[in-house]
Structures are given as C-alpha cells and as structure tokens.
Tab-separated table of C-alpha atoms and ligand atoms in Angstrom:
chain	number	residue	atom	x	y	z
A	8	PRO	CA	0.000	0.000	0.000
A	9	SER	CA	1.103	3.573	-0.592
A	10	LYS	CA	1.771	6.033	2.216
A	11	GLU	CA	-1.348	7.986	1.171
A	12	TYR	CA	-3.492	4.859	1.372
A	13	GLU	CA	-2.236	3.929	4.827
A	14	LEU	CA	-2.626	7.436	6.255
A	15	LEU	CA	-6.104	7.752	4.794
A	16	ARG	CA	-7.222	4.338	6.015
A	17	ARG	CA	-6.149	5.168	9.545
A	18	ARG	CA	-7.704	8.602	9.406
A	19	ILE	CA	-11.056	7.059	8.452
A	20	TYR	CA	-10.744	4.602	11.330
A	21	PHE	CA	-9.922	7.242	13.932
A	22	ASN	CA	-12.568	9.647	12.657
A	23	THR	CA	-15.224	6.952	12.723
A	24	LYS	CA	-14.494	6.686	16.429
A	25	GLU	CA	-14.617	10.448	16.818
A	26	PHE	CA	-17.971	10.484	15.007
A	27	TRP	CA	-19.354	7.908	17.417
A	28	TYR	CA	-18.004	9.778	20.448
A	29	TYR	CA	-19.648	12.960	19.189
A	30	VAL	CA	-23.046	11.486	18.329
A	31	SER	CA	-23.404	9.309	21.421
A	32	TYR	CA	-22.353	12.138	23.726
A	33	GLU	CA	-24.732	14.649	22.156
A	34	LEU	CA	-27.625	12.175	22.254
A	35	ARG	CA	-27.042	11.473	25.941
A	36	LEU	CA	-26.935	15.204	26.569
A	37	LEU	CA	-30.188	15.631	24.667
A	38	ALA	CA	-31.846	12.883	26.705
A	39	ARG	CA	-30.928	14.726	29.892
A	40	THR	CA	-32.188	18.111	28.730
A	41	VAL	CA	-35.351	17.279	26.771
A	42	LYS	CA	-38.098	15.616	28.795
A	43	GLY	CA	-39.590	12.344	27.643
A	44	ILE	CA	-37.139	11.386	24.897
A	45	LYS	CA	-34.832	9.190	26.956
A	46	PRO	CA	-36.212	5.774	25.842
A	47	PHE	CA	-36.062	6.920	22.233
A	48	THR	CA	-32.443	8.142	22.503
A	49	ILE	CA	-31.340	4.996	24.330
A	50	GLN	CA	-32.644	2.883	21.466
A	51	MET	CA	-31.031	5.216	18.965
A	52	ILE	CA	-27.645	5.014	20.690
A	53	LYS	CA	-27.938	1.223	20.661
A	54	ASN	CA	-28.673	1.147	16.926
A	55	ILE	CA	-25.954	3.631	16.087
A	56	ASN	CA	-23.498	1.661	18.201
A	57	GLU	CA	-24.173	-1.457	16.165
A	58	GLN	CA	-23.596	0.439	12.942
A	59	TYR	CA	-20.491	2.019	14.390
A	60	LEU	CA	-18.967	-1.336	15.369
A	61	SER	CA	-19.794	-2.737	11.960
A	62	LEU	CA	-18.074	0.217	10.294
A	63	LEU	CA	-14.999	-0.136	12.515
A	64	ASN	CA	-14.881	-3.786	11.702
A	65	ASP	CA	-14.969	-3.208	7.961
A	66	ILE	CA	-12.368	-0.466	8.105
A	67	ALA	CA	-10.128	-2.709	10.196
A	68	LYS	CA	-10.321	-5.293	7.410
A	69	LEU	CA	-8.928	-2.764	4.935
A	70	ALA	CA	-5.656	-3.147	6.813
A	71	THR	CA	-5.382	-6.802	5.892
A	72	VAL	CA	-6.913	-7.306	2.407
A	73	ASP	CA	-4.796	-7.583	-0.769
A	74	ASP	CA	-1.767	-8.955	1.096
A	75	HIS	CA	-1.484	-5.772	3.143
A	76	ALA	CA	-1.137	-7.785	6.350
A	77	GLN	CA	1.844	-9.696	4.913
A	78	TRP	CA	3.445	-6.481	3.708
A	79	ARG	CA	2.995	-4.883	7.135
A	80	ARG	CA	4.442	-7.881	8.956
A	81	LYS	CA	7.484	-7.946	6.685
A	82	GLU	CA	8.091	-4.216	7.015
A	83	TYR	CA	7.661	-4.403	10.767
A	84	ILE	CA	10.145	-7.258	11.123
A	85	TYR	CA	12.650	-5.432	8.948
A	86	LEU	CA	12.430	-2.184	10.919
A	87	ARG	CA	12.388	-3.886	14.288
A	88	THR	CA	15.408	-6.029	13.432
A	89	LEU	CA	17.282	-2.987	12.155
A	90	VAL	CA	16.666	-0.881	15.256
A	91	GLN	CA	17.439	-3.756	17.636
A	92	LYS	CA	20.658	-4.477	15.727
A	93	ARG	CA	21.683	-0.834	15.991
A	94	LEU	CA	20.998	-0.859	19.721
A	95	ARG	CA	23.030	-4.048	20.191
A	96	PHE	CA	25.883	-2.499	18.232
A	97	LEU	CA	25.714	0.727	20.226
A	98	GLN	CA	25.645	-1.065	23.557
A	99	ASN	CA	28.392	-3.592	22.813
A	100	PRO	CA	31.494	-1.760	21.594
A	101	GLU	CA	34.453	-4.055	20.928
A	102	ASP	CA	36.718	-2.032	23.165
A	103	CYS	CA	34.753	-0.432	25.936
A	104	SER	CA	37.694	1.640	27.139
A	105	LYS	CA	37.733	3.516	23.828
A	106	ALA	CA	33.982	3.873	23.380
A	107	LYS	CA	32.146	7.157	23.710
A	108	LYS	CA	29.692	6.883	26.556
A	109	LEU	CA	26.619	8.469	28.012
A	110	PHE	CA	26.479	8.146	31.755
A	111	CYS	CA	22.913	8.457	32.921
A	112	ASN	CA	22.504	9.441	36.499
A	113	LEU	CA	18.983	8.497	37.549
A	114	ILE	CA	17.919	10.059	40.787
A	115	SER	CA	14.138	9.718	40.720
A	116	ASP	CA	12.296	9.835	43.980
A	117	ARG	CA	11.419	6.304	45.098
A	118	ARG	CA	7.964	7.134	46.369
A	119	SER	CA	6.752	9.034	43.347
A	120	CYS	CA	8.435	6.903	40.687
A	121	GLY	CA	7.489	3.229	40.466
A	122	TYR	CA	8.718	0.512	38.143
A	123	GLY	CA	7.122	1.886	34.976
A	124	CYS	CA	8.270	5.398	35.730
A	125	ARG	CA	11.858	4.238	36.183
A	126	LEU	CA	11.836	2.107	33.088
A	127	HIS	CA	10.638	5.129	31.149
A	128	HIS	CA	13.534	7.206	32.487
A	129	ILE	CA	15.923	4.550	31.192
A	130	VAL	CA	14.178	4.654	27.812
A	131	ASN	CA	14.776	8.368	27.867
A	132	CYS	CA	18.505	7.840	28.488
A	133	LEU	CA	18.734	5.183	25.771
A	134	VAL	CA	17.087	7.483	23.212
A	135	VAL	CA	19.704	10.148	23.952
A	136	ALA	CA	22.465	7.503	23.776
A	137	TYR	CA	21.166	6.224	20.419
A	138	ALA	CA	20.768	9.699	18.953
A	139	THR	CA	24.304	10.735	19.927
A	140	LYS	CA	25.908	7.289	19.372
A	141	ARG	CA	27.169	6.904	22.903
A	142	THR	CA	27.057	3.615	24.809
A	143	LEU	CA	24.647	3.990	27.711
A	144	PHE	CA	25.820	3.439	31.277
A	145	LEU	CA	23.550	3.759	34.270
A	146	ASN	CA	24.620	4.882	37.708
A	147	ASN	CA	22.818	1.823	39.054
A	148	PRO	CA	22.944	-0.759	36.252
A	149	HIS	CA	21.781	-3.772	38.268
A	150	ASP	CA	19.030	-2.448	40.409
A	151	TRP	CA	18.035	0.916	38.905
A	152	GLY	CA	18.323	2.181	42.481
A	153	PHE	CA	15.174	0.241	43.102
A	154	THR	CA	15.603	-3.320	44.308
A	155	SER	CA	18.542	-5.415	45.389
A	156	SER	CA	18.530	-7.701	42.369
A	157	GLY	CA	15.138	-7.499	40.673
A	158	PHE	CA	16.169	-6.077	37.364
A	159	SER	CA	19.415	-7.899	36.660
A	160	SER	CA	17.898	-11.206	37.683
A	161	LEU	CA	15.096	-10.829	35.128
A	162	PHE	CA	16.647	-9.168	32.097
A	163	PHE	CA	19.895	-9.166	30.171
A	164	PRO	CA	22.233	-6.313	31.009
A	165	LEU	CA	22.223	-3.262	28.760
A	166	SER	CA	25.727	-4.207	27.629
A	167	ASN	CA	27.839	-7.350	27.520
A	168	THR	CA	31.126	-5.600	26.831
A	169	CYS	CA	30.894	-2.473	28.972
A	170	THR	CA	30.188	-4.068	32.300
A	171	SER	CA	32.493	-2.440	34.810
A	172	SER	CA	31.895	1.059	36.061
A	173	LEU	CA	33.573	4.068	34.523
A	174	ASP	CA	37.337	4.249	34.368
A	175	SER	CA	38.720	6.919	36.666
A	176	ASN	CA	40.929	8.404	33.936
A	177	GLU	CA	38.060	8.923	31.502
A	178	THR	CA	37.145	12.562	31.054
A	179	VAL	CA	33.582	13.203	32.064
A	180	LEU	CA	31.771	16.316	30.905
A	181	PRO	CA	28.284	17.313	31.947
A	182	TRP	CA	25.540	17.156	29.302
A	183	PRO	CA	25.656	18.209	26.476
A	184	GLY	CA	29.474	17.899	26.581
A	185	ASN	CA	31.117	17.989	23.192
A	186	GLU	CA	31.982	15.623	20.341
A	187	SER	CA	35.378	14.721	21.740
A	188	ALA	CA	34.334	14.091	25.356
A	189	GLN	CA	34.663	10.402	26.113
A	190	VAL	CA	31.931	10.425	28.702
A	191	VAL	CA	28.977	12.738	28.905
A	192	ASN	CA	27.118	12.799	32.187
A	193	LEU	CA	23.367	13.271	31.976
A	194	THR	CA	21.676	13.682	35.325
A	195	LEU	CA	17.956	13.178	35.151
A	196	PRO	CA	16.391	15.391	37.780
A	197	ILE	CA	14.014	14.098	40.365
A	198	ALA	CA	10.564	13.680	38.871
A	199	VAL	CA	8.178	16.174	40.403
A	200	PRO	CA	4.391	16.005	40.236
A	201	ASP	CA	3.021	18.849	38.151
A	202	GLY	CA	-0.257	19.206	40.017
A	203	SER	CA	-2.098	16.563	37.994
A	204	ASN	CA	-1.099	12.930	38.179
A	205	ARG	CA	1.838	13.425	35.884
A	206	MET	CA	5.473	13.765	36.612
A	207	ARG	CA	6.858	16.744	34.808
A	208	ARG	CA	10.486	16.929	33.862
A	209	GLN	CA	12.379	18.509	31.071
A	210	LEU	CA	14.660	16.382	28.969
A	211	PRO	CA	17.576	18.337	27.678
A	212	PRO	CA	16.195	19.447	24.366
A	213	PRO	CA	16.292	18.463	21.547
A	214	PHE	CA	15.793	14.730	22.181
A	215	ASP	CA	12.111	14.448	22.858
A	216	PRO	CA	11.405	10.676	22.862
A	217	LEU	CA	8.320	11.291	20.691
A	218	VAL	CA	10.511	12.697	17.904
A	219	LEU	CA	11.367	10.225	15.152
A	220	PRO	CA	14.826	9.746	13.628
A	221	GLU	CA	15.041	11.308	10.200
A	222	ASP	CA	16.415	8.229	8.413
A	223	LEU	CA	13.560	5.926	9.485
A	224	SER	CA	10.700	8.331	9.997
A	225	ARG	CA	9.015	7.839	6.627
A	226	ARG	CA	8.875	4.071	6.943
A	227	ILE	CA	7.730	4.120	10.559
A	228	ARG	CA	4.972	6.578	9.654
A	229	VAL	CA	3.660	4.330	6.907
A	230	LEU	CA	3.892	1.275	9.118
A	231	HIS	CA	2.250	2.559	12.253
A	232	GLY	CA	-0.783	4.588	13.323
A	233	ASP	CA	1.082	6.151	16.247
A	234	PRO	CA	4.699	6.133	15.058
A	235	SER	CA	6.209	7.514	18.282
A	236	VAL	CA	4.748	4.615	20.247
A	237	TRP	CA	6.343	2.108	17.889
A	238	TRP	CA	9.648	3.930	18.213
A	239	ILE	CA	9.549	4.072	22.023
A	240	GLY	CA	8.465	0.416	22.056
A	241	GLN	CA	11.784	-0.503	20.416
A	242	PHE	CA	13.722	0.986	23.319
A	243	VAL	CA	11.487	-0.596	25.946
A	244	ASN	CA	11.861	-3.983	24.319
A	245	TYR	CA	15.628	-3.684	24.147
A	246	ILE	CA	15.798	-2.834	27.844
A	247	ILE	CA	13.568	-5.720	28.930
A	248	ARG	CA	15.110	-8.575	26.935
A	249	PRO	CA	14.128	-11.463	29.207
A	250	GLN	CA	16.676	-13.980	30.405
A	251	LEU	CA	15.918	-17.662	29.764
A	252	SER	CA	14.908	-18.163	33.392
A	253	THR	CA	12.463	-15.258	33.028
A	254	ILE	CA	10.927	-16.796	29.906
A	255	ASP	CA	10.619	-20.096	31.805
A	256	MET	CA	8.875	-18.317	34.633
A	257	PHE	CA	6.407	-16.599	32.266
A	258	GLN	CA	5.721	-19.886	30.501
A	259	GLY	CA	5.172	-21.638	33.827
A	260	TYR	CA	2.507	-19.091	34.687
A	261	GLU	CA	0.996	-19.403	31.247
A	262	GLU	CA	0.614	-23.161	31.602
A	263	ASN	CA	-0.674	-23.016	35.147
A	264	MET	CA	-3.254	-20.468	34.227
A	265	GLU	CA	-4.119	-22.247	30.967
A	266	PHE	CA	-3.888	-18.814	29.424
A	267	GLU	CA	-5.546	-18.574	26.041
A	268	ARG	CA	-5.878	-15.853	23.482
A	269	PRO	CA	-7.694	-13.883	22.164
A	270	THR	CA	-8.219	-12.031	25.358
A	271	VAL	CA	-8.553	-8.444	26.488
A	272	GLY	CA	-6.012	-7.077	28.936
A	273	VAL	CA	-7.593	-4.918	31.612
A	274	HIS	CA	-5.262	-2.908	33.808
A	275	ILE	CA	-6.872	-1.150	36.754
A	276	ARG	CA	-4.674	1.201	38.724
A	277	ARG	CA	-5.826	1.922	42.258
A	278	THR	CA	-4.029	2.308	45.645
A	279	ASP	CA	-2.213	5.667	45.491
A	280	LYS	CA	-3.986	6.658	42.255
A	281	ILE	CA	-7.435	6.078	43.684
A	282	GLY	CA	-8.442	9.729	43.198
A	283	SER	CA	-8.500	9.286	39.450
A	284	SER	CA	-9.937	5.788	39.465
A	285	HIS	CA	-12.669	4.541	37.167
A	286	LYS	CA	-15.284	1.923	38.000
A	287	LEU	CA	-14.769	-1.659	36.865
A	288	GLU	CA	-17.940	-1.277	34.724
A	289	GLU	CA	-16.305	1.476	32.691
A	290	TYR	CA	-13.450	-0.839	31.732
A	291	MET	CA	-15.834	-3.711	31.040
A	292	TYR	CA	-17.979	-1.580	28.734
A	293	TYR	CA	-15.045	-1.386	26.326
A	294	VAL	CA	-14.295	-5.078	26.747
A	295	GLU	CA	-17.898	-5.787	25.732
A	296	GLN	CA	-17.483	-3.540	22.696
A	297	TYR	CA	-14.431	-5.553	21.682
A	298	TYR	CA	-16.319	-8.844	21.854
A	299	LYS	CA	-19.360	-7.412	20.058
A	300	GLN	CA	-17.095	-6.365	17.210
A	301	GLN	CA	-15.518	-9.831	17.093
A	302	GLN	CA	-18.984	-11.385	16.877
A	303	MET	CA	-19.553	-9.427	13.672
A	304	ASN	CA	-16.877	-11.576	12.078
A	305	GLY	CA	-18.891	-14.635	12.934
A	306	LYS	CA	-16.526	-15.389	15.801
A	307	ASP	CA	-18.538	-16.281	18.849
A	308	LEU	CA	-15.583	-16.100	21.164
A	309	PHE	CA	-15.523	-17.328	24.694
A	310	LYS	CA	-15.190	-14.064	26.601
A	311	THR	CA	-12.029	-13.688	28.629
A	312	ILE	CA	-9.986	-10.930	30.210
A	313	TYR	CA	-6.577	-10.795	31.827
A	314	LEU	CA	-6.981	-8.636	34.902
A	315	ALA	CA	-3.909	-6.812	36.205
A	316	THR	CA	-4.247	-4.432	39.097
A	317	ASP	CA	-2.556	-3.200	42.235
A	318	ASP	CA	-5.828	-3.788	44.134
A	319	PRO	CA	-6.342	-7.532	44.858
A	320	THR	CA	-9.925	-7.014	46.077
A	321	LEU	CA	-11.019	-6.246	42.510
A	322	PHE	CA	-10.770	-9.904	41.532
A	323	GLU	CA	-13.642	-11.009	43.780
A	324	VAL	CA	-15.772	-8.132	42.493
A	325	ALA	CA	-14.997	-9.065	38.892
A	326	TYR	CA	-15.747	-12.808	39.416
A	327	LYS	CA	-19.087	-11.930	40.969
A	328	ARG	CA	-20.221	-9.264	38.503
A	329	TYR	CA	-18.991	-10.919	35.318
A	330	PRO	CA	-19.786	-14.630	35.666
A	331	ASP	CA	-19.988	-14.985	31.875
A	332	TYR	CA	-16.292	-14.127	31.599
A	333	HIS	CA	-13.278	-16.247	32.206
A	334	ILE	CA	-10.987	-14.021	34.228
A	335	PHE	CA	-7.270	-14.724	33.989
A	336	GLY	CA	-4.885	-13.093	36.413
A	337	ASP	CA	-3.652	-13.685	39.904
A	338	PRO	CA	-4.691	-11.568	42.912
A	339	GLU	CA	-1.453	-12.628	44.617
A	340	LEU	CA	0.510	-10.605	42.065
A	341	SER	CA	-1.344	-7.454	43.065
A	342	LYS	CA	-0.650	-7.900	46.741
A	343	THR	CA	2.960	-6.882	46.351
A	344	GLY	CA	2.057	-4.152	43.940
A	345	SER	CA	1.094	-1.656	46.583
A	346	VAL	CA	3.005	1.520	47.205
A	347	ALA	CA	4.475	0.398	50.507
A	348	THR	CA	6.180	-2.665	49.085
A	349	ARG	CA	6.921	-1.553	45.598
A	350	GLU	CA	10.682	-1.439	46.078
A	351	LEU	CA	10.951	-5.130	46.865
A	352	ASP	CA	12.338	-7.594	44.354
A	353	LYS	CA	9.111	-9.542	44.522
A	354	SER	CA	7.033	-6.605	43.413
A	355	ILE	CA	9.333	-6.161	40.401
A	356	VAL	CA	8.818	-9.794	39.471
A	357	ASN	CA	5.060	-9.498	39.933
A	358	ILE	CA	4.622	-6.355	37.894
A	359	ASN	CA	6.657	-7.987	35.131
A	360	ILE	CA	4.435	-11.054	35.129
A	361	ASP	CA	1.395	-8.803	34.808
A	362	LEU	CA	3.090	-6.790	32.067
A	363	PHE	CA	4.009	-9.968	30.215
A	364	PHE	CA	0.390	-11.128	30.151
A	365	LEU	CA	-1.013	-7.695	29.314
A	366	SER	CA	1.345	-7.590	26.361
A	367	GLN	CA	0.104	-11.018	25.189
A	368	CYS	CA	-3.452	-9.716	24.877
A	369	ASN	CA	-5.213	-8.763	21.658
A	370	TYR	CA	-6.678	-5.589	23.065
A	371	LEU	CA	-5.980	-3.372	26.087
A	372	VAL	CA	-8.373	-1.401	28.266
A	373	CYS	CA	-6.639	0.769	30.831
A	374	THR	CA	-5.756	4.341	31.791
A	375	PHE	CA	-2.850	5.976	30.015
A	376	SER	CA	-2.323	8.136	33.103
A	377	SER	CA	-0.560	5.029	34.469
A	378	HIS	CA	2.997	4.184	33.436
A	379	VAL	CA	2.054	0.504	33.653
A	380	CYS	CA	-0.715	0.859	31.071
A	381	ARG	CA	1.464	2.870	28.689
A	382	LEU	CA	4.288	0.395	29.144
A	383	ALA	CA	2.066	-2.549	28.195
A	384	TYR	CA	0.926	-0.634	25.124
A	385	GLU	CA	4.517	0.180	24.129
A	386	ILE	CA	5.609	-3.445	24.566
A	387	ILE	CA	2.738	-4.716	22.389
A	388	ASN	CA	3.563	-2.234	19.658
A	389	GLY	CA	7.301	-2.679	19.753
A	390	ASN	CA	7.372	-6.424	19.940
A	391	LYS	CA	4.154	-8.150	19.029
A	392	TYR	CA	1.929	-6.442	16.516
A	393	ALA	CA	3.117	-4.484	13.500
A	394	ASP	CA	0.582	-1.821	14.390
A	395	ALA	CA	-1.585	-2.108	17.500
A	396	SER	CA	-2.552	1.555	17.468
A	397	THR	CA	-6.213	0.570	17.192
A	398	GLN	CA	-6.102	-2.189	19.798
A	399	PHE	CA	-6.635	-0.246	23.002
A	400	THR	CA	-8.964	2.043	24.877
A	401	SER	CA	-7.605	4.463	27.431
A	402	LEU	CA	-10.239	5.671	29.864
A	403	ASP	CA	-8.414	8.903	30.502
A	404	ASP	CA	-5.355	10.384	28.807
A	405	VAL	CA	-4.238	10.147	25.225
A	406	TYR	CA	-0.911	8.368	24.895
A	407	TYR	CA	2.019	10.423	26.154
A	408	PHE	CA	5.557	9.708	27.155
A	409	SER	CA	6.169	11.099	30.616
A	410	ASP	CA	9.383	12.792	29.540
A	411	GLN	CA	7.978	14.099	26.295
A	412	ILE	CA	8.267	17.742	25.403
A	413	ARG	CA	5.074	17.941	23.391
A	414	ARG	CA	2.614	16.137	21.135
A	415	LEU	CA	1.243	18.189	18.291
A	416	HIS	CA	-1.859	18.257	16.150
A	417	VAL	CA	-2.052	20.204	12.919
A	418	ALA	CA	-5.326	21.469	11.434
A	419	ILE	CA	-6.238	20.125	8.000
A	420	LEU	CA	-9.744	21.618	8.002
A	421	PRO	CA	-10.688	25.175	8.967
A	422	HIS	CA	-13.087	25.862	11.815
A	423	LYS	CA	-15.112	28.844	12.959
A	424	SER	CA	-15.965	28.437	16.621
A	425	ASN	CA	-19.546	28.981	17.743
A	426	ARG	CA	-18.942	29.053	21.496
A	427	PRO	CA	-16.248	30.557	23.728
A	428	GLN	CA	-14.758	27.180	24.744
A	429	GLU	CA	-13.811	26.351	21.141
A	430	MET	CA	-10.888	27.619	19.089
A	431	ASP	CA	-10.891	28.932	15.533
A	432	LEU	CA	-8.736	26.930	13.166
A	433	GLN	CA	-6.953	27.757	9.955
A	434	VAL	CA	-5.421	24.985	7.889
A	435	GLY	CA	-1.845	24.472	9.098
A	436	ASP	CA	-2.427	25.748	12.642
A	437	GLU	CA	-0.551	23.764	15.265
A	438	ILE	CA	-1.923	22.731	18.635
A	439	GLU	CA	-0.121	21.181	21.590
A	440	VAL	CA	-2.410	18.344	22.663
A	441	ALA	CA	-3.688	18.211	26.235
A	442	GLY	CA	-6.236	15.421	25.824
A	443	ASN	CA	-9.166	13.838	24.035
A	444	GLU	CA	-12.500	14.658	25.659
A	445	LEU	CA	-14.105	11.492	24.198
A	446	ASN	CA	-17.024	13.547	22.878
A	447	GLY	CA	-15.665	14.427	19.444
A	448	TYR	CA	-13.484	17.203	20.808
A	449	SER	CA	-9.892	17.421	21.928
A	450	LYS	CA	-8.357	20.015	24.175
A	451	GLY	CA	-5.087	21.734	23.477
A	452	THR	CA	-3.073	24.916	23.354
A	453	HIS	CA	-3.128	26.763	20.072
A	454	LEU	CA	0.505	27.589	19.371
A	455	ARG	CA	-0.254	30.930	17.688
A	456	THR	CA	-2.750	32.318	20.202
A	457	ASN	CA	-1.409	30.389	23.216
A	458	LYS	CA	-5.011	29.767	24.324
A	459	THR	CA	-6.083	26.391	25.701
A	460	LEU	CA	-9.448	25.533	24.159
A	461	LEU	CA	-11.461	22.744	22.549
A	462	TYR	CA	-11.358	21.708	18.887
A	463	LEU	CA	-13.071	19.049	16.817
A	464	THR	CA	-10.647	16.152	16.633
A	465	PHE	CA	-11.569	15.206	13.051
A	466	LYS	CA	-10.297	18.569	11.832
A	467	VAL	CA	-6.675	17.786	12.774
A	468	ILE	CA	-4.040	15.155	12.183
A	469	GLN	CA	-1.033	14.232	14.247
A	470	LYS	CA	2.115	16.131	13.465
A	471	ILE	CA	5.101	13.836	13.703
A	472	GLU	CA	8.288	15.692	14.536
A	473	VAL	CA	11.516	14.450	13.002
A	474	MET	CA	15.165	15.131	13.831
A	475	TYR	CA	18.563	14.066	12.668
A	476	PHE	CA	19.748	11.129	14.793
A	477	GLU	CA	22.897	9.066	14.244
A	478	SER	CA	21.979	6.713	11.380
A	479	TYR	CA	24.385	3.775	11.879
A	480	PRO	CA	25.253	3.330	8.171
A	481	ASP	CA	27.416	0.248	8.838
A	482	ILE	CA	24.557	-1.748	10.293
A	483	LYS	CA	22.929	-3.790	7.565
A	484	ILE	CA	20.324	-6.520	7.603
B	21	LIG	P1	1.972	4.587	37.775
B	21	LIG	O1	2.142	5.101	39.184
B	21	LIG	O2	0.732	3.771	37.595
B	21	LIG	O3	2.090	5.667	36.757
B	21	LIG	O4	3.151	3.553	37.444
B	21	LIG	P2	4.491	3.186	38.198
B	21	LIG	O5	5.055	1.965	37.551
B	21	LIG	O6	5.366	4.362	38.268
B	21	LIG	O7	4.062	2.807	39.683
B	21	LIG	C1	3.017	1.920	39.922
B	21	LIG	C2	3.480	0.733	40.725
B	21	LIG	O8	2.328	0.096	41.266
B	21	LIG	C3	4.157	-0.315	39.862
B	21	LIG	O9	5.534	-0.124	39.759
B	21	LIG	C4	3.784	-1.600	40.559
B	21	LIG	O10	4.651	-1.831	41.642
B	21	LIG	C5	2.407	-1.295	41.118
B	21	LIG	N1	1.364	-1.740	40.152
B	21	LIG	C6	0.541	-0.955	39.419
B	21	LIG	N2	-0.273	-1.696	38.653
B	21	LIG	C7	0.040	-2.987	38.902
B	21	LIG	C8	-0.450	-4.239	38.392
B	21	LIG	O11	-1.324	-4.314	37.543
B	21	LIG	N3	0.140	-5.362	38.888
B	21	LIG	C9	1.129	-5.345	39.822
B	21	LIG	N4	1.649	-6.503	40.201
B	21	LIG	N5	1.618	-4.184	40.315
B	21	LIG	C10	1.084	-3.018	39.869
C-alpha cells in the first residue's frame, strides 16, 4: 500500500471513532435536557453503536486485504530487526575503554516513581544515547536504584562488553558535553508532580522521545498509526530482553493459568492513584465492545480478560459481577504491587508477570495516566503487533511519554468556533495536545494564540516531529 493509502485508512478509522463519540455524547446530553425522549435516545444510541462497530470492523479489514497484512508484517520485522541491531551495536562496543559513553545518572524519587516510571527514564537515556551514538551506562545498572537484584535477575544487562563502572581516567563532561568528550554525564532530575497525576520533567532538548529519527521516519509513519509509540516500544523492548529463566517463569505461569488468546487485557490502577480511578464497569464496557465487534466476524468467542491491578480485592468483584467471563490473572501478584512494598524484588517480578500477560493480549483497556498501562501498550507495539494503534482504549489520557516535550496536532480543516470554549482553526495551525474529551473534541493549546481551548478532533491530524539522529550506516540486515 502507498503512504497515502495507509494514512487515509487510519484517518477514516480514527474519525469513525470520533464520530461515534460525538453522536453518542450529544444524544445522551439531549436525553438529559429534553423531557420524555430518553427511551427513544437509548434505542437510537444502541442502533448507532451497532452500525459504528460494523463500520470499525470493515475499516479494520482494509488493513489486511490484498496482502497488506503480509506487507505490514514484513516491514515491521525489517524495521524492528534494524533498530534492535543498531541498539546491540551501540551497547556492545568491541573495546569499551575507547567507546564514547553516556552516563545516565537516575535520581528519581522512590515514592513518586514506580517501576514503569523508572523504566521510562531509562528509555529516555537510551534514546539520547542512540541519537548521539554513545554507549549507555547507568549509575545503578543492576538495580536501577530500586531493588537489590530485581532487574538484573530478570533481564539481560544493557551491555555485555561495557560491564564495569567508569574508568577513573576517563574525562567526564556534563551534558551536552562535546563531540570529543569520552563520557557525557546526563543527570535526570528528580521527577516532580506537576499538580495533575503526571510527573513533569524537562529532557535536555532536543531529544524528545516522541521525535522520530530522520532516516527511518518515513517508513515508521507508513507502518504505524502512532509512530512515536512504535519507536519508544523498540527501546522498551531492548531494555527488557528477558533472560531464559524469566521466559521459563512466564511460561510456567501461562501453563498453570491455561492462558488462552484472544483475550482483552484490563489494567486497573488503584491504591495511590485512587483519586483518578474509574469503575470496573467502565473498563468492562469497552471489553464488551471488543467482543461485540468480534462477533460481527462470525466469531462467537468465549469471553475472557486478563486482569492486572494493584488492588487484589477487585478480583472477587470481577468474578461476581462478570460470571460470563473467564478471568485470567492472579490476585497474589497485586498484593505486592502496593506503594508500601513496591521497592521489593518480589514486586518487580510481579509487575513484570502482569506486564508480560497484558502484552500477550489482543486488546488493552486501561488508563494511560498510568505508566504501567502505557508500558504494556509500548511493549505490544514494539514487539508483538506491526501496528496495535487501534487495539486499546484508554479511559483517561491520550498516549504520552512522561518525559515528552510535546505532542502536536495540525489542522487540515478550517473551523469557525460557535462558542467561547472552542478555538478557531486555519489549515496548518498547530496545537499542543492536552487530551481527548471522548465527545468528538480534543483540548489543546493553540501555538499561535497560546489559548487552551477545545477543537473538533476530526479537523486535525497528528504532526510527527523528526530530527537528525545518528543513522548507523554500517549496520545492515
Ligand atoms: P503509575 O504510578 O501507575 O504511573 O506507574 P508506576 O510503575 O510508576 O508505579 C506503579 C506501581 O504500582 C508499579 O511499579 C507496581 O509496583 C504497582 N502496580 C501498578 N499496577 C500494577 C499491576 O497491575 N500489577 C502489579 N503486580 N503491580 C502493579
């Protein structure tokens, strides 16, 4: 397929969703404001929903007809292999003492930065290392300053050849250093909450992890509906290359549980994030939508979910309220997932078991405000599906990388606002995205007027930013 075809196909898919969000929201609003029409609108929403799922289903098929699925798989394997090979090359210099290095000093606050948060900081460091062609070293390579042995006992080290700590006679310059400096020291500041649930931190510009490398950007954009996620997924998957004993452990769980796909991964984040929590029913609504859509293909699937959560009490509630579902997952894993114990090795193992199963699922329902949910989504995209950008529902945020600088939309249709909450749009206007309101509108800051207002999501497309990164010309497939 051509680039135009792929971009258009995805745009139709995403806008069909936006159309449904808009219509169903407005109808519900109408039912609340106009007396006596509720039964009529409920029936209407039901009928429109069926049509909507049927449309989504047909559009999804456009991704696979005419050998497109084979093409996508091949392209995905090529790009993935290339990036992984470059990372292996970068991280394993023949002579470590001569290699240029990036020393990443991670000093995140233990209480505010859990496993996913830390892993994302390492991704951040590895992106900078890749872009500047410097072998990455961490100040705490085995434990990430987190557990006594959790990380190094589960995954392969970042490097096989640069294993000892820095040589005392190597010259170390603080970031950004210069070309000739052998070691550049990048200290990632303590993550600080920005008033919402997010940790706000500035990466030394210009390496925003959402920015794509110039040499691969075109191909990644054709391949994937959310190219930055695919890109970040490559770094995550390099960092968490499981050791054989880890694979054995995952497989042991898989057999014990008699885990079967297709299934929907549901991640419910509670404990210290309880303020922003959503009801189990909200997650299950989207699970139901997934199975309804599958039924349209004549597949009467046995309904299953994999439940991952830091709140073990949710399992009993789920068993009771959803007896028609088979619920995979282990409440024991959640018990060590609480804030108080999250630094223990066991909690690292448990969160990784949950992440492994979430990333085996065909669809994810979770909240992107959680690192864990975003991590599962990145793993799926980087390692399992060529393009899983349509295989999730986030109940809150749009996808973001916690250390990102910005995510942009660009207007492709003009708009004249008819209420003060909405912005005017001219074709080409750029907006820094704050979120999707799930009612046909997104919220963002218009870069020209600097005002934060609403805009119709179908009138914009994503703007993918591109930069020159080291292109590793000697690495061939
Ligand atoms: P965030 O706080 O959700 O953005 O993500 P973090 O990874 O930074 O911190 C959450 C921590 O809670 C994780 O590191 C886990 O220890 C724990 N946790 C959250 N969700 C789960 C889950 O589904 N399973 C398990 N086992 N632990 C979880």
